[in-house]
Amino acid sequence: MNQPRVQPRRRTAVLPDEQDDPMDAAAALPGRTLHGTYRVGAELGRGAMGVVFEARHQSLGKRVAIKMLAPAYARDRGLRKRFFEEAETLARFDHPNVIQVLDYFEEDEHLFLVMSYCPGQPLARLLEQGPLPEARARTILSGVLQGLDYVHRQSVFHRDVKPSNIIVGDDDRVTLIDFGIAVRADGTRMTRHGARVGTTLYMSPEQITRPDRVDHRTDVYSAGVVLYEMLAGRPPFDAESDFDIERMHVLSPPPRLRTKVSEPLRRAMLRALAKEPDDRFGGCAEFLEALQRPAPRSGLPWKRMAGAGLLAAAGWLAWEQVQDRSARQGPDATQAAYQLTLVGTRTLGIYCDRLVRLTGKQMNHELAQRVHDREMELAYAIQIEGLTRDLRRSSEDFVALGKELATYPASTRSAAWSRAQAQADADSAPRMRHARARLEAAGDTTPRYADCGS
């Protein structure tokens, strides 16, 4: 491609405004042949930076999209020069999730960008039907993050990631479009230095407060906003005025999702939406890795799995004590110990099931939003270790009660048995009362242990 020679002009940098509407010239484009090659068809869309048309490469018969930029970009020397520089950079992109720039040229004092045609519909149109299922939201955002990671590795940041710039194909293949306000790592951009660009609903806090210090992590934030909207059916921050929306981006936490999503996905979304860039993912590859962590199996959350394990541990520990003594004690003692073991295991099982639920509740309150999975596993392992010690001590007590019961005369054994049952129920709770008190402080509102014995 031959880059046209840039003619110097004595004019300061300007941006398109309401008085610089490209539609006057755009209305005459359908049916024309541009650059001797591209037959212009119907309009596909428009924005502040220009108008996009469907077109066809006449000699190849290939369907393409052509964007005519707003006249201000051709009139200003600096912006015009940057357009050709940026177009050359974008033309080198080759990734299935990124729009491909095929050609660029100037004609009749207008700048044109020729791109591959992307069948499908904008994500914005898809979201008009409501929120998406979690699995589909993951699939779409994965494509977005793969495309962003690729362009970031080319030292380009998008800065306007939003549903209308994400094309979703029939197979949910994603194409990221409209790099018109992209910026290179060296700060070169198609807008004047320090200008605030982007769409208010999807802007990162630093785009609002420090536009001259924006880096690739602004795209991480915007991708987090898109994820929130896919799950909730609306952006996290919306208000009557742009000023209020900007204030919310800078100061307000995102509202809690009303739809149920897996905990790993929720944590990934909240991290991407952190106000400070340093608190977000270091890049889109890291965000993608967190996004692809498997969700818990439906109907079998980790707290219930742990509870089942604790119940099994209670039974095993108690029966281990019985077997250890069975060879040295009479059948009555063994049977009594076995009966009491069942009572104790049932009692501890009820308590441990509640304790496991409360442990998970506490961790949701205190840990889920600020620790990694390994740290959460470690914290939970400490809880399990303490419970196991208590179970072992309790099982030893049950066997001792059974041994004592075996020495009672048959005539009084029934009454002693009833008393032993009551004692087993009463003695199991104090072993873990300190843990319960701590867990109740996390907000437990379920019935007291005494109400759960039956």
Short mmCIF file of N, CA and C in Angstrom, two decimals, residues 6-167:
data_model
loop_
_atom_site.label_atom_id
_atom_site.label_comp_id
_atom_site.label_asym_id
_atom_site.label_seq_id
_atom_site.Cartn_x
_atom_site.Cartn_y
_atom_site.Cartn_z
N VAL A 6 1.51 13.46 3.25
CA VAL A 6 0.74 14.35 4.12
C VAL A 6 1.09 15.79 3.82
N GLN A 7 0.10 16.59 3.45
CA GLN A 7 0.31 18.01 3.18
C GLN A 7 0.19 18.80 4.48
N PRO A 8 1.15 19.66 4.79
CA PRO A 8 1.07 20.44 6.03
C PRO A 8 -0.08 21.44 5.97
N ARG A 9 -0.72 21.62 7.12
CA ARG A 9 -1.79 22.60 7.23
C ARG A 9 -1.62 23.36 8.53
N ARG A 10 -1.97 24.62 8.51
CA ARG A 10 -1.86 25.44 9.70
C ARG A 10 -3.19 25.41 10.44
N ARG A 11 -3.32 24.40 11.29
CA ARG A 11 -4.58 24.23 12.00
C ARG A 11 -4.30 23.46 13.28
N THR A 12 -4.90 23.87 14.37
CA THR A 12 -4.71 23.17 15.63
C THR A 12 -5.59 21.93 15.67
N ALA A 13 -5.22 21.00 16.56
CA ALA A 13 -5.96 19.73 16.67
C ALA A 13 -7.38 19.98 17.15
N VAL A 14 -8.32 19.33 16.50
CA VAL A 14 -9.72 19.41 16.90
C VAL A 14 -10.30 18.01 16.87
N LEU A 15 -11.44 17.86 17.50
CA LEU A 15 -12.17 16.61 17.48
C LEU A 15 -13.51 16.82 16.80
N PRO A 16 -14.10 15.76 16.25
CA PRO A 16 -15.42 15.92 15.66
C PRO A 16 -16.41 16.42 16.69
N ASP A 17 -17.29 17.30 16.28
CA ASP A 17 -18.33 17.76 17.19
C ASP A 17 -19.66 17.73 16.44
N GLU A 18 -20.68 18.22 17.11
CA GLU A 18 -22.01 18.14 16.52
C GLU A 18 -22.13 18.94 15.23
N GLN A 19 -21.27 19.95 15.05
CA GLN A 19 -21.34 20.76 13.84
C GLN A 19 -20.51 20.16 12.71
N ASP A 20 -19.80 19.08 12.99
CA ASP A 20 -18.91 18.47 12.01
C ASP A 20 -19.46 17.08 11.68
N ASP A 21 -20.66 17.02 11.20
CA ASP A 21 -21.36 15.77 10.96
C ASP A 21 -20.93 15.19 9.61
N PRO A 22 -20.37 13.96 9.62
CA PRO A 22 -19.93 13.37 8.36
C PRO A 22 -21.08 12.88 7.49
N MET A 23 -22.31 12.93 8.00
CA MET A 23 -23.42 12.35 7.27
C MET A 23 -23.75 13.09 5.98
N ASP A 24 -23.40 14.36 5.90
CA ASP A 24 -23.68 15.10 4.67
C ASP A 24 -22.99 14.44 3.48
N ALA A 25 -21.71 14.11 3.65
CA ALA A 25 -20.97 13.45 2.58
C ALA A 25 -21.31 11.97 2.51
N ALA A 26 -21.60 11.34 3.66
CA ALA A 26 -21.85 9.91 3.69
C ALA A 26 -23.13 9.54 2.94
N ALA A 27 -24.09 10.44 2.93
CA ALA A 27 -25.37 10.13 2.29
C ALA A 27 -25.22 9.84 0.81
N ALA A 28 -24.16 10.37 0.20
CA ALA A 28 -23.97 10.17 -1.24
C ALA A 28 -23.11 8.96 -1.57
N LEU A 29 -22.63 8.22 -0.57
CA LEU A 29 -21.69 7.13 -0.83
C LEU A 29 -22.33 5.86 -1.39
N PRO A 30 -23.48 5.39 -0.91
CA PRO A 30 -24.03 4.14 -1.43
C PRO A 30 -24.16 4.16 -2.96
N GLY A 31 -23.65 3.11 -3.60
CA GLY A 31 -23.66 3.00 -5.05
C GLY A 31 -22.39 3.49 -5.71
N ARG A 32 -21.55 4.23 -4.98
CA ARG A 32 -20.30 4.72 -5.55
C ARG A 32 -19.21 3.67 -5.44
N THR A 33 -18.19 3.82 -6.28
CA THR A 33 -17.00 2.98 -6.20
C THR A 33 -15.86 3.83 -5.67
N LEU A 34 -15.29 3.43 -4.55
CA LEU A 34 -14.21 4.17 -3.91
C LEU A 34 -12.87 3.54 -4.23
N HIS A 35 -11.88 4.40 -4.39
CA HIS A 35 -10.49 3.96 -4.60
C HIS A 35 -10.39 3.05 -5.83
N GLY A 36 -11.38 3.17 -6.74
CA GLY A 36 -11.40 2.35 -7.95
C GLY A 36 -11.61 0.88 -7.67
N THR A 37 -11.99 0.52 -6.45
CA THR A 37 -12.01 -0.89 -6.06
C THR A 37 -13.27 -1.30 -5.30
N TYR A 38 -13.74 -0.45 -4.41
CA TYR A 38 -14.77 -0.87 -3.45
C TYR A 38 -16.13 -0.27 -3.81
N ARG A 39 -17.07 -1.14 -4.12
CA ARG A 39 -18.44 -0.72 -4.42
C ARG A 39 -19.21 -0.60 -3.11
N VAL A 40 -19.66 0.61 -2.78
CA VAL A 40 -20.28 0.88 -1.48
C VAL A 40 -21.74 0.46 -1.50
N GLY A 41 -22.15 -0.21 -0.42
CA GLY A 41 -23.53 -0.64 -0.27
C GLY A 41 -24.23 0.09 0.87
N ALA A 42 -24.99 -0.66 1.64
CA ALA A 42 -25.83 -0.06 2.68
C ALA A 42 -25.01 0.35 3.90
N GLU A 43 -25.54 1.29 4.62
CA GLU A 43 -24.91 1.71 5.88
C GLU A 43 -25.10 0.63 6.94
N LEU A 44 -24.03 0.36 7.69
CA LEU A 44 -24.06 -0.64 8.76
C LEU A 44 -24.17 -0.01 10.14
N GLY A 45 -23.65 1.19 10.30
CA GLY A 45 -23.69 1.83 11.61
C GLY A 45 -22.93 3.14 11.58
N ARG A 46 -23.04 3.88 12.67
CA ARG A 46 -22.35 5.17 12.75
C ARG A 46 -22.01 5.47 14.19
N GLY A 47 -21.06 6.38 14.36
CA GLY A 47 -20.65 6.81 15.68
C GLY A 47 -20.02 8.18 15.59
N ALA A 48 -19.43 8.62 16.70
CA ALA A 48 -18.84 9.95 16.74
C ALA A 48 -17.68 10.10 15.78
N MET A 49 -17.02 8.99 15.46
CA MET A 49 -15.82 9.09 14.63
C MET A 49 -16.08 8.85 13.16
N GLY A 50 -17.29 8.41 12.81
CA GLY A 50 -17.54 8.19 11.39
C GLY A 50 -18.72 7.28 11.13
N VAL A 51 -18.83 6.86 9.86
CA VAL A 51 -19.93 6.03 9.40
C VAL A 51 -19.36 4.79 8.73
N VAL A 52 -20.00 3.63 8.96
CA VAL A 52 -19.52 2.36 8.41
C VAL A 52 -20.53 1.86 7.38
N PHE A 53 -19.99 1.42 6.23
CA PHE A 53 -20.82 0.89 5.15
C PHE A 53 -20.38 -0.52 4.78
N GLU A 54 -21.34 -1.28 4.31
CA GLU A 54 -21.01 -2.54 3.66
C GLU A 54 -20.49 -2.21 2.27
N ALA A 55 -19.52 -3.00 1.78
CA ALA A 55 -18.97 -2.77 0.44
C ALA A 55 -18.48 -4.10 -0.13
N ARG A 56 -18.10 -4.07 -1.39
CA ARG A 56 -17.61 -5.28 -2.04
C ARG A 56 -16.38 -4.94 -2.88
N HIS A 57 -15.34 -5.74 -2.70
CA HIS A 57 -14.14 -5.61 -3.53
C HIS A 57 -14.50 -6.12 -4.92
N GLN A 58 -14.47 -5.24 -5.92
CA GLN A 58 -15.04 -5.59 -7.22
C GLN A 58 -14.27 -6.69 -7.94
N SER A 59 -12.95 -6.67 -7.88
CA SER A 59 -12.19 -7.69 -8.60
C SER A 59 -12.17 -9.03 -7.87
N LEU A 60 -12.22 -9.00 -6.55
CA LEU A 60 -12.18 -10.24 -5.77
C LEU A 60 -13.57 -10.75 -5.40
N GLY A 61 -14.55 -9.87 -5.48
CA GLY A 61 -15.90 -10.26 -5.07
C GLY A 61 -16.02 -10.46 -3.57
N LYS A 62 -15.09 -9.90 -2.82
CA LYS A 62 -15.05 -10.10 -1.37
C LYS A 62 -15.85 -9.03 -0.66
N ARG A 63 -16.64 -9.46 0.32
CA ARG A 63 -17.44 -8.54 1.11
C ARG A 63 -16.56 -7.90 2.18
N VAL A 64 -16.65 -6.58 2.32
CA VAL A 64 -15.83 -5.85 3.29
C VAL A 64 -16.70 -4.79 3.97
N ALA A 65 -16.11 -4.14 4.95
CA ALA A 65 -16.74 -2.99 5.60
C ALA A 65 -15.82 -1.78 5.44
N ILE A 66 -16.40 -0.64 5.11
CA ILE A 66 -15.61 0.59 4.92
C ILE A 66 -16.10 1.65 5.91
N LYS A 67 -15.15 2.23 6.61
CA LYS A 67 -15.48 3.30 7.55
C LYS A 67 -14.97 4.62 7.01
N MET A 68 -15.87 5.58 6.86
CA MET A 68 -15.48 6.94 6.49
C MET A 68 -15.37 7.76 7.77
N LEU A 69 -14.17 8.27 8.04
CA LEU A 69 -13.97 9.03 9.26
C LEU A 69 -14.56 10.43 9.15
N ALA A 70 -14.86 11.00 10.29
CA ALA A 70 -15.39 12.36 10.33
C ALA A 70 -14.40 13.32 9.69
N PRO A 71 -14.88 14.37 9.03
CA PRO A 71 -14.00 15.28 8.28
C PRO A 71 -12.87 15.89 9.09
N ALA A 72 -13.05 16.06 10.39
CA ALA A 72 -12.01 16.70 11.19
C ALA A 72 -10.70 15.95 11.13
N TYR A 73 -10.76 14.62 10.97
CA TYR A 73 -9.52 13.84 10.96
C TYR A 73 -8.72 14.08 9.68
N ALA A 74 -9.41 14.40 8.59
CA ALA A 74 -8.69 14.69 7.35
C ALA A 74 -8.19 16.12 7.32
N ARG A 75 -8.90 17.03 7.97
CA ARG A 75 -8.52 18.44 7.92
C ARG A 75 -7.32 18.77 8.79
N ASP A 76 -7.18 18.06 9.91
CA ASP A 76 -6.10 18.39 10.83
C ASP A 76 -4.84 17.61 10.48
N ARG A 77 -3.72 18.31 10.38
CA ARG A 77 -2.47 17.67 9.97
C ARG A 77 -2.05 16.56 10.93
N GLY A 78 -2.08 16.86 12.23
CA GLY A 78 -1.63 15.87 13.21
C GLY A 78 -2.50 14.64 13.24
N LEU A 79 -3.82 14.84 13.25
CA LEU A 79 -4.73 13.70 13.30
C LEU A 79 -4.66 12.89 12.02
N ARG A 80 -4.50 13.57 10.91
CA ARG A 80 -4.40 12.88 9.62
C ARG A 80 -3.17 12.00 9.56
N LYS A 81 -2.05 12.53 10.04
CA LYS A 81 -0.81 11.75 10.07
C LYS A 81 -0.95 10.54 10.99
N ARG A 82 -1.58 10.76 12.15
CA ARG A 82 -1.75 9.66 13.09
C ARG A 82 -2.69 8.60 12.55
N PHE A 83 -3.68 9.01 11.75
CA PHE A 83 -4.58 8.03 11.16
C PHE A 83 -3.80 7.03 10.32
N PHE A 84 -2.91 7.51 9.47
CA PHE A 84 -2.14 6.60 8.62
C PHE A 84 -1.20 5.73 9.45
N GLU A 85 -0.63 6.31 10.50
CA GLU A 85 0.25 5.52 11.36
C GLU A 85 -0.53 4.41 12.07
N GLU A 86 -1.69 4.79 12.60
CA GLU A 86 -2.50 3.81 13.32
C GLU A 86 -3.05 2.76 12.36
N ALA A 87 -3.47 3.17 11.17
CA ALA A 87 -4.00 2.22 10.20
C ALA A 87 -2.94 1.20 9.82
N GLU A 88 -1.70 1.67 9.67
CA GLU A 88 -0.61 0.75 9.34
C GLU A 88 -0.38 -0.24 10.47
N THR A 89 -0.47 0.23 11.70
CA THR A 89 -0.31 -0.66 12.85
C THR A 89 -1.44 -1.68 12.90
N LEU A 90 -2.67 -1.22 12.76
CA LEU A 90 -3.82 -2.11 12.83
C LEU A 90 -3.83 -3.12 11.69
N ALA A 91 -3.29 -2.74 10.54
CA ALA A 91 -3.27 -3.65 9.39
C ALA A 91 -2.37 -4.86 9.64
N ARG A 92 -1.46 -4.75 10.61
CA ARG A 92 -0.58 -5.88 10.92
C ARG A 92 -1.22 -6.88 11.88
N PHE A 93 -2.36 -6.53 12.45
CA PHE A 93 -3.03 -7.44 13.39
C PHE A 93 -3.54 -8.66 12.64
N ASP A 94 -3.36 -9.81 13.25
CA ASP A 94 -3.85 -11.06 12.67
C ASP A 94 -4.29 -11.98 13.80
N HIS A 95 -5.54 -11.85 14.19
CA HIS A 95 -6.07 -12.65 15.29
C HIS A 95 -7.56 -12.89 15.05
N PRO A 96 -8.05 -14.10 15.31
CA PRO A 96 -9.46 -14.40 15.00
C PRO A 96 -10.47 -13.57 15.79
N ASN A 97 -10.06 -12.97 16.89
CA ASN A 97 -10.99 -12.18 17.71
C ASN A 97 -10.80 -10.68 17.54
N VAL A 98 -10.04 -10.27 16.52
CA VAL A 98 -9.77 -8.85 16.28
C VAL A 98 -10.11 -8.53 14.82
N ILE A 99 -10.83 -7.44 14.61
CA ILE A 99 -11.16 -7.01 13.26
C ILE A 99 -9.88 -6.82 12.44
N GLN A 100 -9.91 -7.25 11.19
CA GLN A 100 -8.72 -7.15 10.34
C GLN A 100 -8.84 -5.92 9.43
N VAL A 101 -7.83 -5.07 9.47
CA VAL A 101 -7.77 -3.91 8.58
C VAL A 101 -7.11 -4.35 7.28
N LEU A 102 -7.81 -4.16 6.17
CA LEU A 102 -7.34 -4.62 4.87
C LEU A 102 -6.72 -3.51 4.03
N ASP A 103 -7.17 -2.29 4.21
CA ASP A 103 -6.70 -1.19 3.36
C ASP A 103 -7.08 0.13 4.02
N TYR A 104 -6.43 1.20 3.59
CA TYR A 104 -6.77 2.54 4.06
C TYR A 104 -6.34 3.53 2.98
N PHE A 105 -7.11 4.60 2.82
CA PHE A 105 -6.80 5.54 1.74
C PHE A 105 -7.52 6.86 2.01
N GLU A 106 -7.19 7.86 1.21
CA GLU A 106 -7.84 9.16 1.26
C GLU A 106 -8.47 9.45 -0.10
N GLU A 107 -9.67 9.95 -0.10
CA GLU A 107 -10.36 10.28 -1.34
C GLU A 107 -11.34 11.42 -1.07
N ASP A 108 -11.30 12.43 -1.96
CA ASP A 108 -12.20 13.59 -1.82
C ASP A 108 -12.11 14.22 -0.44
N GLU A 109 -10.87 14.31 0.06
CA GLU A 109 -10.59 14.92 1.37
C GLU A 109 -11.29 14.20 2.53
N HIS A 110 -11.52 12.92 2.35
CA HIS A 110 -12.04 12.08 3.42
C HIS A 110 -11.11 10.87 3.60
N LEU A 111 -11.02 10.41 4.83
CA LEU A 111 -10.19 9.25 5.16
C LEU A 111 -11.09 8.02 5.27
N PHE A 112 -10.60 6.90 4.69
CA PHE A 112 -11.38 5.66 4.69
C PHE A 112 -10.53 4.51 5.23
N LEU A 113 -11.20 3.64 5.98
CA LEU A 113 -10.56 2.46 6.53
C LEU A 113 -11.35 1.25 6.06
N VAL A 114 -10.68 0.30 5.38
CA VAL A 114 -11.33 -0.90 4.87
C VAL A 114 -11.03 -2.07 5.80
N MET A 115 -12.07 -2.74 6.25
CA MET A 115 -11.93 -3.82 7.22
C MET A 115 -12.65 -5.08 6.75
N SER A 116 -12.29 -6.20 7.35
CA SER A 116 -13.00 -7.44 7.06
C SER A 116 -14.44 -7.32 7.53
N TYR A 117 -15.33 -7.99 6.82
CA TYR A 117 -16.75 -7.96 7.19
C TYR A 117 -17.02 -9.04 8.23
N CYS A 118 -17.68 -8.68 9.31
CA CYS A 118 -17.95 -9.62 10.41
C CYS A 118 -19.44 -9.94 10.47
N PRO A 119 -19.84 -11.13 10.06
CA PRO A 119 -21.26 -11.49 10.20
C PRO A 119 -21.61 -11.67 11.67
N GLY A 120 -22.82 -11.36 12.00
CA GLY A 120 -23.25 -11.47 13.39
C GLY A 120 -23.96 -10.20 13.83
N GLN A 121 -24.07 -10.03 15.12
CA GLN A 121 -24.73 -8.85 15.67
C GLN A 121 -23.93 -8.31 16.84
N PRO A 122 -24.03 -7.01 17.08
CA PRO A 122 -23.33 -6.45 18.24
C PRO A 122 -23.87 -7.06 19.54
N LEU A 123 -22.98 -7.23 20.48
CA LEU A 123 -23.40 -7.74 21.79
C LEU A 123 -24.47 -6.84 22.40
N ALA A 124 -24.40 -5.54 22.12
CA ALA A 124 -25.41 -4.61 22.65
C ALA A 124 -26.81 -5.01 22.20
N ARG A 125 -26.95 -5.44 20.96
CA ARG A 125 -28.27 -5.85 20.46
C ARG A 125 -28.71 -7.15 21.13
N LEU A 126 -27.76 -8.04 21.35
CA LEU A 126 -28.06 -9.30 22.01
C LEU A 126 -28.55 -9.06 23.44
N LEU A 127 -27.94 -8.09 24.12
CA LEU A 127 -28.29 -7.81 25.51
C LEU A 127 -29.63 -7.10 25.65
N GLU A 128 -30.17 -6.60 24.54
CA GLU A 128 -31.50 -6.00 24.60
C GLU A 128 -32.55 -7.04 24.97
N GLN A 129 -32.23 -8.33 24.77
CA GLN A 129 -33.15 -9.41 25.10
C GLN A 129 -33.05 -9.84 26.56
N GLY A 130 -32.07 -9.31 27.29
CA GLY A 130 -31.93 -9.65 28.70
C GLY A 130 -30.56 -10.24 29.01
N PRO A 131 -30.30 -10.58 30.28
CA PRO A 131 -29.00 -11.14 30.67
C PRO A 131 -28.75 -12.49 30.03
N LEU A 132 -27.48 -12.87 29.98
CA LEU A 132 -27.08 -14.13 29.36
C LEU A 132 -26.80 -15.18 30.43
N PRO A 133 -26.96 -16.46 30.11
CA PRO A 133 -26.55 -17.51 31.04
C PRO A 133 -25.05 -17.41 31.31
N GLU A 134 -24.64 -17.88 32.47
CA GLU A 134 -23.23 -17.75 32.86
C GLU A 134 -22.30 -18.39 31.83
N ALA A 135 -22.65 -19.58 31.35
CA ALA A 135 -21.77 -20.27 30.41
C ALA A 135 -21.57 -19.46 29.14
N ARG A 136 -22.64 -18.86 28.63
CA ARG A 136 -22.51 -18.07 27.40
C ARG A 136 -21.73 -16.79 27.65
N ALA A 137 -21.95 -16.17 28.80
CA ALA A 137 -21.19 -14.96 29.15
C ALA A 137 -19.70 -15.27 29.23
N ARG A 138 -19.36 -16.43 29.80
CA ARG A 138 -17.95 -16.84 29.86
C ARG A 138 -17.37 -16.99 28.46
N THR A 139 -18.13 -17.65 27.58
CA THR A 139 -17.64 -17.89 26.22
C THR A 139 -17.38 -16.58 25.49
N ILE A 140 -18.33 -15.66 25.56
CA ILE A 140 -18.19 -14.38 24.86
C ILE A 140 -17.04 -13.58 25.43
N LEU A 141 -16.97 -13.48 26.75
CA LEU A 141 -15.89 -12.68 27.34
C LEU A 141 -14.53 -13.32 27.10
N SER A 142 -14.47 -14.64 27.02
CA SER A 142 -13.20 -15.30 26.71
C SER A 142 -12.66 -14.83 25.37
N GLY A 143 -13.55 -14.73 24.37
CA GLY A 143 -13.12 -14.23 23.07
C GLY A 143 -12.66 -12.79 23.13
N VAL A 144 -13.38 -11.97 23.90
CA VAL A 144 -12.98 -10.56 24.07
C VAL A 144 -11.60 -10.47 24.70
N LEU A 145 -11.37 -11.24 25.76
CA LEU A 145 -10.08 -11.18 26.46
C LEU A 145 -8.94 -11.71 25.61
N GLN A 146 -9.20 -12.73 24.81
CA GLN A 146 -8.15 -13.23 23.91
C GLN A 146 -7.77 -12.17 22.89
N GLY A 147 -8.77 -11.48 22.34
CA GLY A 147 -8.47 -10.41 21.39
C GLY A 147 -7.73 -9.26 22.04
N LEU A 148 -8.15 -8.86 23.24
CA LEU A 148 -7.48 -7.77 23.94
C LEU A 148 -6.05 -8.15 24.32
N ASP A 149 -5.87 -9.37 24.78
CA ASP A 149 -4.51 -9.80 25.13
C ASP A 149 -3.59 -9.73 23.93
N TYR A 150 -4.11 -10.10 22.76
CA TYR A 150 -3.29 -10.04 21.54
C TYR A 150 -2.89 -8.60 21.22
N VAL A 151 -3.85 -7.67 21.23
CA VAL A 151 -3.49 -6.29 20.86
C VAL A 151 -2.62 -5.65 21.93
N HIS A 152 -2.82 -6.03 23.19
CA HIS A 152 -1.94 -5.50 24.24
C HIS A 152 -0.50 -5.93 24.00
N ARG A 153 -0.33 -7.15 23.53
CA ARG A 153 1.04 -7.62 23.25
C ARG A 153 1.64 -6.93 22.03
N GLN A 154 0.79 -6.26 21.25
CA GLN A 154 1.29 -5.42 20.16
C GLN A 154 1.45 -3.97 20.61
N SER A 155 1.36 -3.76 21.93
CA SER A 155 1.52 -2.42 22.55
C SER A 155 0.42 -1.46 22.13
N VAL A 156 -0.79 -1.96 21.95
CA VAL A 156 -1.95 -1.13 21.63
C VAL A 156 -3.04 -1.41 22.66
N PHE A 157 -3.69 -0.35 23.13
CA PHE A 157 -4.80 -0.46 24.07
C PHE A 157 -6.06 0.03 23.37
N HIS A 158 -7.17 -0.64 23.58
CA HIS A 158 -8.39 -0.31 22.87
C HIS A 158 -9.04 0.96 23.41
N ARG A 159 -9.29 1.02 24.69
CA ARG A 159 -9.85 2.17 25.41
C ARG A 159 -11.34 2.43 25.18
N ASP A 160 -12.01 1.59 24.42
CA ASP A 160 -13.45 1.78 24.23
C ASP A 160 -14.14 0.42 24.11
N VAL A 161 -13.79 -0.48 25.03
CA VAL A 161 -14.41 -1.80 25.05
C VAL A 161 -15.84 -1.66 25.58
N LYS A 162 -16.80 -2.06 24.77
CA LYS A 162 -18.21 -1.95 25.14
C LYS A 162 -19.01 -2.90 24.26
N PRO A 163 -20.25 -3.22 24.63
CA PRO A 163 -21.02 -4.20 23.86
C PRO A 163 -21.21 -3.85 22.40
N SER A 164 -21.32 -2.57 22.06
CA SER A 164 -21.51 -2.22 20.65
C SER A 164 -20.25 -2.40 19.83
N ASN A 165 -19.10 -2.58 20.47
CA ASN A 165 -17.85 -2.84 19.77
C ASN A 165 -17.44 -4.30 19.82
N ILE A 166 -18.38 -5.16 20.17
CA ILE A 166 -18.14 -6.60 20.23
C ILE A 166 -19.17 -7.28 19.33
N ILE A 167 -18.72 -7.89 18.24
CA ILE A 167 -19.61 -8.58 17.32
C ILE A 167 -19.66 -10.06 17.70
#
